[in-house]
Amino acid sequence: MSSDAAALEIRGLRVAYGGVRALHDVSLTVPRGAVVALLGPNGAGKSTTLRTVSGVVRAEEGTITSFGRRIDRVPGYRIARLGVVHVPEGRGIFPSLNVRENLEMAAGVGGNGSGGRVDVSGGIDEATQMFPVLGNRLRQTAGSLSGGEQQMLALARAIMVRPRLLMVDEISMGLAPIVVGHLFEALRNLAATGASLLLVEQYVETALGLADYVYVMDKGVIVDVGEPNDMRASNLAAAYLGGAA
Ligand code: ATP
């Protein structure tokens, strides 16, 4: 494994659900330590891309390499142990368990790339420092938290396992701007530790503010790629992103 291998290298990915192709030929790179935003309209294939990386969906063709290691035939639970962690759309939490149990389960999975487990009480302390509101709700059932608190829990679960590559799908969906601000601050802090991030986001400006590189996707293909300032100036990106870029 070379030390400068990208956090994620996707080449020629083709994915279908039944007979319907969702990804036609997707190639994308998350350089080590970089934040990459994956943007595009509904149904473009953004979630499918993340699901394929994390092993939930299998590709028909193409390769996925993370830190120099092919992962496109590796089972999902082992991909997580390699430090590739996915916060799916619609909250990756266990609603019937309480907040503490959700955090304990995340720590049990581990994600630091060595397959090692995370210190549970240290992880819970870290999570409640990141999002103090969770510290007051440790015994509360996760499903009874507000939408923003559930996303904080989902993100805390992912961050406490020290991901090397964190993929986050529309974490801001339906949340108030102040809550989105807290979540993005946590992502910014994670990026500052050297973790690599791949973000699917509906709030284009919020994503552009954090990203080093931006990919725009539509109908299962990448239609534009560049740095945030290029995207702000790009007519193509504006067309796909409803002028929001
Ligand atoms: P959104 O923002 O709406 O989630 P997206 O860019 O994440 O959009 P995907 O969810 O990846 O897009 O969907 C890509 C295509 O695959 C769409 O045409 C969608 O209808 C289809 N699709 C997604 N999930 C499934 C599934 N489980 N079964 C069948 N088709 C699916």
PDB file of C-alpha atoms and ligand atoms in Angstrom:
ATOM      1  CA  MET A   1       0.000   0.000   0.000  1.00  0.00           C
ATOM      2  CA  SER A   2       1.566   3.287  -1.035  1.00  0.00           C
ATOM      3  CA  SER A   3       1.490   6.030   1.594  1.00  0.00           C
ATOM      4  CA  ASP A   4       0.154   8.647  -0.818  1.00  0.00           C
ATOM      5  CA  ALA A   5      -2.701   6.467  -2.112  1.00  0.00           C
ATOM      6  CA  ALA A   6      -5.991   8.335  -2.342  1.00  0.00           C
ATOM      7  CA  ALA A   7      -8.565   7.902   0.409  1.00  0.00           C
ATOM      8  CA  LEU A   8     -10.958   6.834  -2.334  1.00  0.00           C
ATOM      9  CA  GLU A   9     -10.447   6.069  -6.001  1.00  0.00           C
ATOM     10  CA  ILE A  10     -13.537   5.037  -7.973  1.00  0.00           C
ATOM     11  CA  ARG A  11     -12.994   3.995 -11.596  1.00  0.00           C
ATOM     12  CA  GLY A  12     -15.626   3.153 -14.207  1.00  0.00           C
ATOM     13  CA  LEU A  13     -18.391   2.247 -11.781  1.00  0.00           C
ATOM     14  CA  ARG A  14     -21.591   0.795 -13.235  1.00  0.00           C
ATOM     15  CA  VAL A  15     -24.434  -0.113 -10.905  1.00  0.00           C
ATOM     16  CA  ALA A  16     -27.990  -1.311 -11.568  1.00  0.00           C
ATOM     17  CA  TYR A  17     -30.998  -1.964  -9.363  1.00  0.00           C
ATOM     18  CA  GLY A  18     -32.675  -4.957 -10.989  1.00  0.00           C
ATOM     19  CA  GLY A  19     -32.539  -4.067 -14.679  1.00  0.00           C
ATOM     20  CA  VAL A  20     -32.429  -0.312 -14.143  1.00  0.00           C
ATOM     21  CA  ARG A  21     -28.989   1.239 -14.335  1.00  0.00           C
ATOM     22  CA  ALA A  22     -28.367   3.946 -11.706  1.00  0.00           C
ATOM     23  CA  LEU A  23     -24.635   4.549 -12.362  1.00  0.00           C
ATOM     24  CA  HIS A  24     -23.322   4.460 -15.927  1.00  0.00           C
ATOM     25  CA  ASP A  25     -19.616   5.209 -15.688  1.00  0.00           C
ATOM     26  CA  VAL A  26     -18.624   7.010 -12.507  1.00  0.00           C
ATOM     27  CA  SER A  27     -15.016   7.879 -11.689  1.00  0.00           C
ATOM     28  CA  LEU A  28     -14.170  10.000  -8.683  1.00  0.00           C
ATOM     29  CA  THR A  29     -11.182  10.588  -6.413  1.00  0.00           C
ATOM     30  CA  VAL A  30     -11.038  11.742  -2.802  1.00  0.00           C
ATOM     31  CA  PRO A  31      -7.372  12.637  -2.227  1.00  0.00           C
ATOM     32  CA  ARG A  32      -5.982  11.742   1.181  1.00  0.00           C
ATOM     33  CA  GLY A  33      -7.006  14.423   3.702  1.00  0.00           C
ATOM     34  CA  ALA A  34      -9.358  16.191   1.267  1.00  0.00           C
ATOM     35  CA  VAL A  35     -13.034  17.091   1.526  1.00  0.00           C
ATOM     36  CA  VAL A  36     -14.976  16.265  -1.647  1.00  0.00           C
ATOM     37  CA  ALA A  37     -18.591  17.311  -2.219  1.00  0.00           C
ATOM     38  CA  LEU A  38     -20.774  15.235  -4.535  1.00  0.00           C
ATOM     39  CA  LEU A  39     -23.688  17.363  -5.727  1.00  0.00           C
ATOM     40  CA  GLY A  40     -26.514  16.978  -8.213  1.00  0.00           C
ATOM     41  CA  PRO A  41     -30.282  16.750  -8.597  1.00  0.00           C
ATOM     42  CA  ASN A  42     -32.556  14.099  -7.069  1.00  0.00           C
ATOM     43  CA  GLY A  43     -32.059  10.666  -8.567  1.00  0.00           C
ATOM     44  CA  ALA A  44     -28.615  11.535  -9.980  1.00  0.00           C
ATOM     45  CA  GLY A  45     -26.998   8.528  -8.291  1.00  0.00           C
ATOM     46  CA  LYS A  46     -25.218  10.212  -5.384  1.00  0.00           C
ATOM     47  CA  SER A  47     -26.574   7.899  -2.690  1.00  0.00           C
ATOM     48  CA  THR A  48     -25.959   4.887  -4.916  1.00  0.00           C
ATOM     49  CA  THR A  49     -22.306   5.907  -5.245  1.00  0.00           C
ATOM     50  CA  LEU A  50     -21.896   6.022  -1.458  1.00  0.00           C
ATOM     51  CA  ARG A  51     -23.807   2.758  -0.982  1.00  0.00           C
ATOM     52  CA  THR A  52     -21.560   1.026  -3.481  1.00  0.00           C
ATOM     53  CA  VAL A  53     -18.393   2.221  -1.732  1.00  0.00           C
ATOM     54  CA  SER A  54     -19.658   0.987   1.630  1.00  0.00           C
ATOM     55  CA  GLY A  55     -20.607  -2.406   0.194  1.00  0.00           C
ATOM     56  CA  VAL A  56     -24.392  -2.103   0.588  1.00  0.00           C
ATOM     57  CA  VAL A  57     -24.783  -2.288  -3.199  1.00  0.00           C
ATOM     58  CA  ARG A  58     -22.506  -4.249  -5.560  1.00  0.00           C
ATOM     59  CA  ALA A  59     -21.156  -2.812  -8.805  1.00  0.00           C
ATOM     60  CA  GLU A  60     -21.541  -4.623 -12.135  1.00  0.00           C
ATOM     61  CA  GLU A  61     -18.278  -3.114 -13.308  1.00  0.00           C
ATOM     62  CA  GLY A  62     -15.566  -0.817 -12.076  1.00  0.00           C
ATOM     63  CA  THR A  63     -13.092  -0.673  -9.223  1.00  0.00           C
ATOM     64  CA  ILE A  64     -13.110   0.985  -5.815  1.00  0.00           C
ATOM     65  CA  THR A  65      -9.800   1.455  -4.039  1.00  0.00           C
ATOM     66  CA  SER A  66      -9.360   3.009  -0.591  1.00  0.00           C
ATOM     67  CA  PHE A  67      -5.898   3.885   0.719  1.00  0.00           C
ATOM     68  CA  GLY A  68      -4.370   1.592  -1.875  1.00  0.00           C
ATOM     69  CA  ARG A  69      -6.596  -1.392  -1.156  1.00  0.00           C
ATOM     70  CA  ARG A  70      -9.313  -2.743  -3.484  1.00  0.00           C
ATOM     71  CA  ILE A  71     -12.605  -2.809  -1.550  1.00  0.00           C
ATOM     72  CA  ASP A  72     -15.179  -3.491  -4.262  1.00  0.00           C
ATOM     73  CA  ARG A  73     -15.475  -7.172  -3.328  1.00  0.00           C
ATOM     74  CA  VAL A  74     -14.973  -6.738   0.415  1.00  0.00           C
ATOM     75  CA  PRO A  75     -18.045  -7.277   2.687  1.00  0.00           C
ATOM     76  CA  GLY A  76     -19.548  -4.104   4.127  1.00  0.00           C
ATOM     77  CA  TYR A  77     -18.696  -4.823   7.775  1.00  0.00           C
ATOM     78  CA  ARG A  78     -15.030  -5.237   6.832  1.00  0.00           C
ATOM     79  CA  ILE A  79     -15.062  -2.018   4.814  1.00  0.00           C
ATOM     80  CA  ALA A  80     -16.208  -0.192   7.978  1.00  0.00           C
ATOM     81  CA  ARG A  81     -13.346  -1.805   9.908  1.00  0.00           C
ATOM     82  CA  LEU A  82     -10.913  -0.466   7.324  1.00  0.00           C
ATOM     83  CA  GLY A  83     -12.009   2.995   8.439  1.00  0.00           C
ATOM     84  CA  VAL A  84     -14.441   3.737   5.603  1.00  0.00           C
ATOM     85  CA  VAL A  85     -17.570   4.867   7.431  1.00  0.00           C
ATOM     86  CA  HIS A  86     -20.932   5.809   5.902  1.00  0.00           C
ATOM     87  CA  VAL A  87     -23.627   7.966   7.504  1.00  0.00           C
ATOM     88  CA  PRO A  88     -26.560   7.084   5.234  1.00  0.00           C
ATOM     89  CA  GLU A  89     -29.400   9.323   4.159  1.00  0.00           C
ATOM     90  CA  GLY A  90     -32.174   9.240   6.748  1.00  0.00           C
ATOM     91  CA  ARG A  91     -29.987   8.718   9.836  1.00  0.00           C
ATOM     92  CA  GLY A  92     -27.851   5.742  10.641  1.00  0.00           C
ATOM     93  CA  ILE A  93     -29.086   5.149  14.172  1.00  0.00           C
ATOM     94  CA  PHE A  94     -31.043   2.488  16.074  1.00  0.00           C
ATOM     95  CA  PRO A  95     -34.271   4.318  17.022  1.00  0.00           C
ATOM     96  CA  SER A  96     -35.394   1.862  19.720  1.00  0.00           C
ATOM     97  CA  LEU A  97     -32.059   1.979  21.592  1.00  0.00           C
ATOM     98  CA  ASN A  98     -31.113   4.878  23.820  1.00  0.00           C
ATOM     99  CA  VAL A  99     -28.396   7.390  22.992  1.00  0.00           C
ATOM    100  CA  ARG A 100     -25.755   5.689  25.153  1.00  0.00           C
ATOM    101  CA  GLU A 101     -26.484   2.284  23.592  1.00  0.00           C
ATOM    102  CA  ASN A 102     -26.213   3.769  20.102  1.00  0.00           C
ATOM    103  CA  LEU A 103     -22.795   5.193  20.972  1.00  0.00           C
ATOM    104  CA  GLU A 104     -21.665   1.942  22.633  1.00  0.00           C
ATOM    105  CA  MET A 105     -22.611  -0.065  19.543  1.00  0.00           C
ATOM    106  CA  ALA A 106     -20.643   2.273  17.286  1.00  0.00           C
ATOM    107  CA  ALA A 107     -17.584   1.913  19.515  1.00  0.00           C
ATOM    108  CA  GLY A 108     -17.894  -1.865  19.304  1.00  0.00           C
ATOM    109  CA  VAL A 109     -17.588  -1.800  15.528  1.00  0.00           C
ATOM    110  CA  GLY A 110     -14.342   0.164  15.452  1.00  0.00           C
ATOM    111  CA  GLY A 111     -13.176   2.010  12.382  1.00  0.00           C
ATOM    112  CA  ASN A 112      -9.625   3.141  12.793  1.00  0.00           C
ATOM    113  CA  GLY A 113      -8.337   1.094   9.910  1.00  0.00           C
ATOM    114  CA  SER A 114      -6.575  -1.424  12.133  1.00  0.00           C
ATOM    115  CA  GLY A 115      -9.756  -3.283  13.050  1.00  0.00           C
ATOM    116  CA  GLY A 116      -9.208  -2.159  16.637  1.00  0.00           C
ATOM    117  CA  ARG A 117     -12.056  -1.298  18.926  1.00  0.00           C
ATOM    118  CA  VAL A 118     -12.642   2.160  20.301  1.00  0.00           C
ATOM    119  CA  ASP A 119     -12.509   2.896  24.029  1.00  0.00           C
ATOM    120  CA  VAL A 120     -16.251   3.117  24.842  1.00  0.00           C
ATOM    121  CA  SER A 121     -16.295   5.637  27.698  1.00  0.00           C
ATOM    122  CA  GLY A 122     -13.693   7.816  25.945  1.00  0.00           C
ATOM    123  CA  GLY A 123     -15.816   7.688  22.808  1.00  0.00           C
ATOM    124  CA  ILE A 124     -18.964   8.705  24.692  1.00  0.00           C
ATOM    125  CA  ASP A 125     -17.093  11.613  26.335  1.00  0.00           C
ATOM    126  CA  GLU A 126     -15.890  12.717  22.929  1.00  0.00           C
ATOM    127  CA  ALA A 127     -19.398  12.494  21.448  1.00  0.00           C
ATOM    128  CA  THR A 128     -20.938  14.563  24.241  1.00  0.00           C
ATOM    129  CA  GLN A 129     -18.213  17.194  23.971  1.00  0.00           C
ATOM    130  CA  MET A 130     -18.906  17.406  20.249  1.00  0.00           C
ATOM    131  CA  PHE A 131     -22.669  17.697  20.796  1.00  0.00           C
ATOM    132  CA  PRO A 132     -23.407  18.611  24.451  1.00  0.00           C
ATOM    133  CA  VAL A 133     -27.153  18.130  23.945  1.00  0.00           C
ATOM    134  CA  LEU A 134     -26.510  14.389  23.568  1.00  0.00           C
ATOM    135  CA  GLY A 135     -24.894  14.328  27.034  1.00  0.00           C
ATOM    136  CA  ASN A 136     -28.233  15.369  28.547  1.00  0.00           C
ATOM    137  CA  ARG A 137     -30.096  12.689  26.642  1.00  0.00           C
ATOM    138  CA  LEU A 138     -27.976   9.558  27.136  1.00  0.00           C
ATOM    139  CA  ARG A 139     -30.921   7.532  28.488  1.00  0.00           C
ATOM    140  CA  GLN A 140     -33.416   8.838  25.967  1.00  0.00           C
ATOM    141  CA  THR A 141     -34.586   6.575  23.140  1.00  0.00           C
ATOM    142  CA  ALA A 142     -32.870   7.701  19.942  1.00  0.00           C
ATOM    143  CA  GLY A 143     -36.140   7.601  17.985  1.00  0.00           C
ATOM    144  CA  SER A 144     -37.642  10.208  20.332  1.00  0.00           C
ATOM    145  CA  LEU A 145     -34.874  12.771  19.698  1.00  0.00           C
ATOM    146  CA  SER A 146     -35.509  15.735  17.404  1.00  0.00           C
ATOM    147  CA  GLY A 147     -34.397  15.381  13.788  1.00  0.00           C
ATOM    148  CA  GLY A 148     -31.316  17.504  14.417  1.00  0.00           C
ATOM    149  CA  GLU A 149     -30.367  15.522  17.541  1.00  0.00           C
ATOM    150  CA  GLN A 150     -30.730  12.273  15.602  1.00  0.00           C
ATOM    151  CA  GLN A 151     -28.319  13.572  12.958  1.00  0.00           C
ATOM    152  CA  MET A 152     -25.911  14.678  15.723  1.00  0.00           C
ATOM    153  CA  LEU A 153     -26.074  11.139  17.114  1.00  0.00           C
ATOM    154  CA  ALA A 154     -25.547   9.609  13.675  1.00  0.00           C
ATOM    155  CA  LEU A 155     -22.523  11.829  13.091  1.00  0.00           C
ATOM    156  CA  ALA A 156     -21.130  11.298  16.605  1.00  0.00           C
ATOM    157  CA  ARG A 157     -21.372   7.508  16.102  1.00  0.00           C
ATOM    158  CA  ALA A 158     -19.375   7.830  12.903  1.00  0.00           C
ATOM    159  CA  ILE A 159     -16.741  10.268  14.206  1.00  0.00           C
ATOM    160  CA  MET A 160     -16.039   8.396  17.458  1.00  0.00           C
ATOM    161  CA  VAL A 161     -14.693   5.408  15.518  1.00  0.00           C
ATOM    162  CA  ARG A 162     -12.069   7.711  13.965  1.00  0.00           C
ATOM    163  CA  PRO A 163     -12.873   7.135  10.297  1.00  0.00           C
ATOM    164  CA  ARG A 164     -10.105   7.547   7.763  1.00  0.00           C
ATOM    165  CA  LEU A 165     -12.746   8.224   5.113  1.00  0.00           C
ATOM    166  CA  LEU A 166     -16.167   9.457   6.225  1.00  0.00           C
ATOM    167  CA  MET A 167     -19.037   9.528   3.713  1.00  0.00           C
ATOM    168  CA  VAL A 168     -22.067  11.567   4.752  1.00  0.00           C
ATOM    169  CA  ASP A 169     -25.340  11.570   2.796  1.00  0.00           C
ATOM    170  CA  GLU A 170     -27.557  14.669   3.064  1.00  0.00           C
ATOM    171  CA  ILE A 171     -27.038  15.129   6.778  1.00  0.00           C
ATOM    172  CA  SER A 172     -28.650  18.582   6.663  1.00  0.00           C
ATOM    173  CA  MET A 173     -31.918  17.367   5.108  1.00  0.00           C
ATOM    174  CA  GLY A 174     -34.866  19.200   6.667  1.00  0.00           C
ATOM    175  CA  LEU A 175     -32.871  20.776   9.515  1.00  0.00           C
ATOM    176  CA  ALA A 176     -32.730  24.371  10.739  1.00  0.00           C
ATOM    177  CA  PRO A 177     -29.644  26.348   9.610  1.00  0.00           C
ATOM    178  CA  ILE A 178     -28.283  26.583  13.170  1.00  0.00           C
ATOM    179  CA  VAL A 179     -28.315  22.791  13.507  1.00  0.00           C
ATOM    180  CA  VAL A 180     -26.706  22.420  10.073  1.00  0.00           C
ATOM    181  CA  GLY A 181     -24.021  24.809  11.342  1.00  0.00           C
ATOM    182  CA  HIS A 182     -23.271  22.547  14.355  1.00  0.00           C
ATOM    183  CA  LEU A 183     -23.079  19.458  12.157  1.00  0.00           C
ATOM    184  CA  PHE A 184     -20.757  21.128   9.657  1.00  0.00           C
ATOM    185  CA  GLU A 185     -18.546  22.440  12.447  1.00  0.00           C
ATOM    186  CA  ALA A 186     -18.089  18.834  13.594  1.00  0.00           C
ATOM    187  CA  LEU A 187     -17.251  17.819  10.015  1.00  0.00           C
ATOM    188  CA  ARG A 188     -14.788  20.712   9.712  1.00  0.00           C
ATOM    189  CA  ASN A 189     -13.093  19.644  12.975  1.00  0.00           C
ATOM    190  CA  LEU A 190     -12.881  16.071  11.727  1.00  0.00           C
ATOM    191  CA  ALA A 191     -11.333  17.239   8.450  1.00  0.00           C
ATOM    192  CA  ALA A 192      -8.800  19.281  10.447  1.00  0.00           C
ATOM    193  CA  THR A 193      -7.558  16.047  12.056  1.00  0.00           C
ATOM    194  CA  GLY A 194      -6.600  14.782   8.585  1.00  0.00           C
ATOM    195  CA  ALA A 195      -9.625  12.577   7.901  1.00  0.00           C
ATOM    196  CA  SER A 196     -10.897  12.478   4.312  1.00  0.00           C
ATOM    197  CA  LEU A 197     -14.551  13.301   3.637  1.00  0.00           C
ATOM    198  CA  LEU A 198     -17.026  12.619   0.846  1.00  0.00           C
ATOM    199  CA  LEU A 199     -20.184  14.673   1.323  1.00  0.00           C
ATOM    200  CA  VAL A 200     -23.490  14.446  -0.511  1.00  0.00           C
ATOM    201  CA  GLU A 201     -25.289  17.657   0.298  1.00  0.00           C
ATOM    202  CA  GLN A 202     -28.373  19.619  -0.724  1.00  0.00           C
ATOM    203  CA  TYR A 203     -27.142  22.900   0.775  1.00  0.00           C
ATOM    204  CA  VAL A 204     -24.767  23.711  -2.039  1.00  0.00           C
ATOM    205  CA  GLU A 205     -23.135  26.767  -0.475  1.00  0.00           C
ATOM    206  CA  THR A 206     -22.551  24.972   2.835  1.00  0.00           C
ATOM    207  CA  ALA A 207     -20.888  22.135   0.959  1.00  0.00           C
ATOM    208  CA  LEU A 208     -18.795  24.453  -1.217  1.00  0.00           C
ATOM    209  CA  GLY A 209     -17.625  26.245   1.948  1.00  0.00           C
ATOM    210  CA  LEU A 210     -16.045  23.055   3.297  1.00  0.00           C
ATOM    211  CA  ALA A 211     -15.033  21.225   0.127  1.00  0.00           C
ATOM    212  CA  ASP A 212     -11.630  21.175  -1.552  1.00  0.00           C
ATOM    213  CA  TYR A 213     -13.090  19.586  -4.698  1.00  0.00           C
ATOM    214  CA  VAL A 214     -16.595  19.301  -6.090  1.00  0.00           C
ATOM    215  CA  TYR A 215     -18.127  16.714  -8.412  1.00  0.00           C
ATOM    216  CA  VAL A 216     -21.494  17.330 -10.064  1.00  0.00           C
ATOM    217  CA  MET A 217     -23.485  14.271 -11.036  1.00  0.00           C
ATOM    218  CA  ASP A 218     -26.623  13.803 -13.137  1.00  0.00           C
ATOM    219  CA  LYS A 219     -28.379  10.698 -14.466  1.00  0.00           C
ATOM    220  CA  GLY A 220     -25.660   8.348 -13.277  1.00  0.00           C
ATOM    221  CA  VAL A 221     -22.650  10.178 -14.731  1.00  0.00           C
ATOM    222  CA  ILE A 222     -20.252  12.854 -13.489  1.00  0.00           C
ATOM    223  CA  VAL A 223     -20.970  16.005 -15.510  1.00  0.00           C
ATOM    224  CA  ASP A 224     -18.531  18.465 -13.930  1.00  0.00           C
ATOM    225  CA  VAL A 225     -15.617  18.525 -11.514  1.00  0.00           C
ATOM    226  CA  GLY A 226     -13.527  21.338 -10.102  1.00  0.00           C
ATOM    227  CA  GLU A 227     -12.682  23.452  -7.095  1.00  0.00           C
ATOM    228  CA  PRO A 228     -15.467  25.370  -5.335  1.00  0.00           C
ATOM    229  CA  ASN A 229     -14.597  28.682  -6.997  1.00  0.00           C
ATOM    230  CA  ASP A 230     -14.678  27.044 -10.434  1.00  0.00           C
ATOM    231  CA  MET A 231     -18.101  25.669  -9.572  1.00  0.00           C
ATOM    232  CA  ARG A 232     -19.402  29.039  -8.469  1.00  0.00           C
ATOM    233  CA  ALA A 233     -18.320  30.438 -11.845  1.00  0.00           C
ATOM    234  CA  SER A 234     -19.475  27.452 -13.908  1.00  0.00           C
ATOM    235  CA  ASN A 235     -22.637  27.753 -15.961  1.00  0.00           C
ATOM    236  CA  LEU A 236     -22.803  23.986 -16.177  1.00  0.00           C
ATOM    237  CA  ALA A 237     -22.797  23.552 -12.404  1.00  0.00           C
ATOM    238  CA  ALA A 238     -25.358  26.325 -12.000  1.00  0.00           C
ATOM    239  CA  ALA A 239     -27.611  24.568 -14.508  1.00  0.00           C
ATOM    240  CA  TYR A 240     -27.459  21.302 -12.579  1.00  0.00           C
ATOM    241  CA  LEU A 241     -27.638  22.845  -9.145  1.00  0.00           C
ATOM    242  CA  GLY A 242     -30.569  25.133  -9.855  1.00  0.00           C
ATOM    243  CA  GLY A 243     -28.430  28.253  -9.906  1.00  0.00           C
ATOM    244  CA  ALA A 244     -27.532  27.705  -6.246  1.00  0.00           C
ATOM    245  CA  ALA A 245     -23.841  27.361  -7.062  1.00  0.00           C
TER     246      ALA A 245
HETATM  247  P1  ATP B   1     -31.640  11.660  -3.969  1.00  0.00           P
HETATM  248  O1  ATP B   1     -31.057  12.947  -3.615  1.00  0.00           O
HETATM  249  O2  ATP B   1     -33.061  11.744  -4.465  1.00  0.00           O
HETATM  250  O3  ATP B   1     -31.413  10.555  -2.964  1.00  0.00           O
HETATM  251  P2  ATP B   1     -29.462  10.522  -5.498  1.00  0.00           P
HETATM  252  O4  ATP B   1     -28.649  11.369  -6.395  1.00  0.00           O
HETATM  253  O5  ATP B   1     -28.891  10.114  -4.204  1.00  0.00           O
HETATM  254  O6  ATP B   1     -30.858  11.215  -5.299  1.00  0.00           O
HETATM  255  P3  ATP B   1     -29.950   7.724  -5.928  1.00  0.00           P
HETATM  256  O7  ATP B   1     -30.775   7.613  -4.683  1.00  0.00           O
HETATM  257  O8  ATP B   1     -28.603   7.137  -5.916  1.00  0.00           O
HETATM  258  O9  ATP B   1     -29.842   9.240  -6.346  1.00  0.00           O
HETATM  259  O10 ATP B   1     -30.789   7.127  -7.137  1.00  0.00           O
HETATM  260  C1  ATP B   1     -30.248   6.903  -8.441  1.00  0.00           C
HETATM  261  C2  ATP B   1     -31.262   6.153  -9.279  1.00  0.00           C
HETATM  262  O11 ATP B   1     -31.438   4.840  -8.769  1.00  0.00           O
HETATM  263  C3  ATP B   1     -32.650   6.786  -9.296  1.00  0.00           C
HETATM  264  O12 ATP B   1     -33.193   6.630 -10.578  1.00  0.00           O
HETATM  265  C4  ATP B   1     -33.420   5.987  -8.286  1.00  0.00           C
HETATM  266  O13 ATP B   1     -34.791   5.968  -8.593  1.00  0.00           O
HETATM  267  C5  ATP B   1     -32.794   4.614  -8.423  1.00  0.00           C
HETATM  268  N1  ATP B   1     -32.810   3.876  -7.145  1.00  0.00           N
HETATM  269  C6  ATP B   1     -32.233   4.275  -5.975  1.00  0.00           C
HETATM  270  N2  ATP B   1     -32.385   3.341  -5.014  1.00  0.00           N
HETATM  271  C7  ATP B   1     -33.064   2.318  -5.587  1.00  0.00           C
HETATM  272  C8  ATP B   1     -33.526   1.043  -5.134  1.00  0.00           C
HETATM  273  N3  ATP B   1     -33.319   0.631  -3.884  1.00  0.00           N
HETATM  274  N4  ATP B   1     -34.207   0.259  -6.020  1.00  0.00           N
HETATM  275  C9  ATP B   1     -34.406   0.662  -7.292  1.00  0.00           C
HETATM  276  N5  ATP B   1     -33.990   1.836  -7.797  1.00  0.00           N
HETATM  277  C10 ATP B   1     -33.332   2.662  -6.967  1.00  0.00           C
END
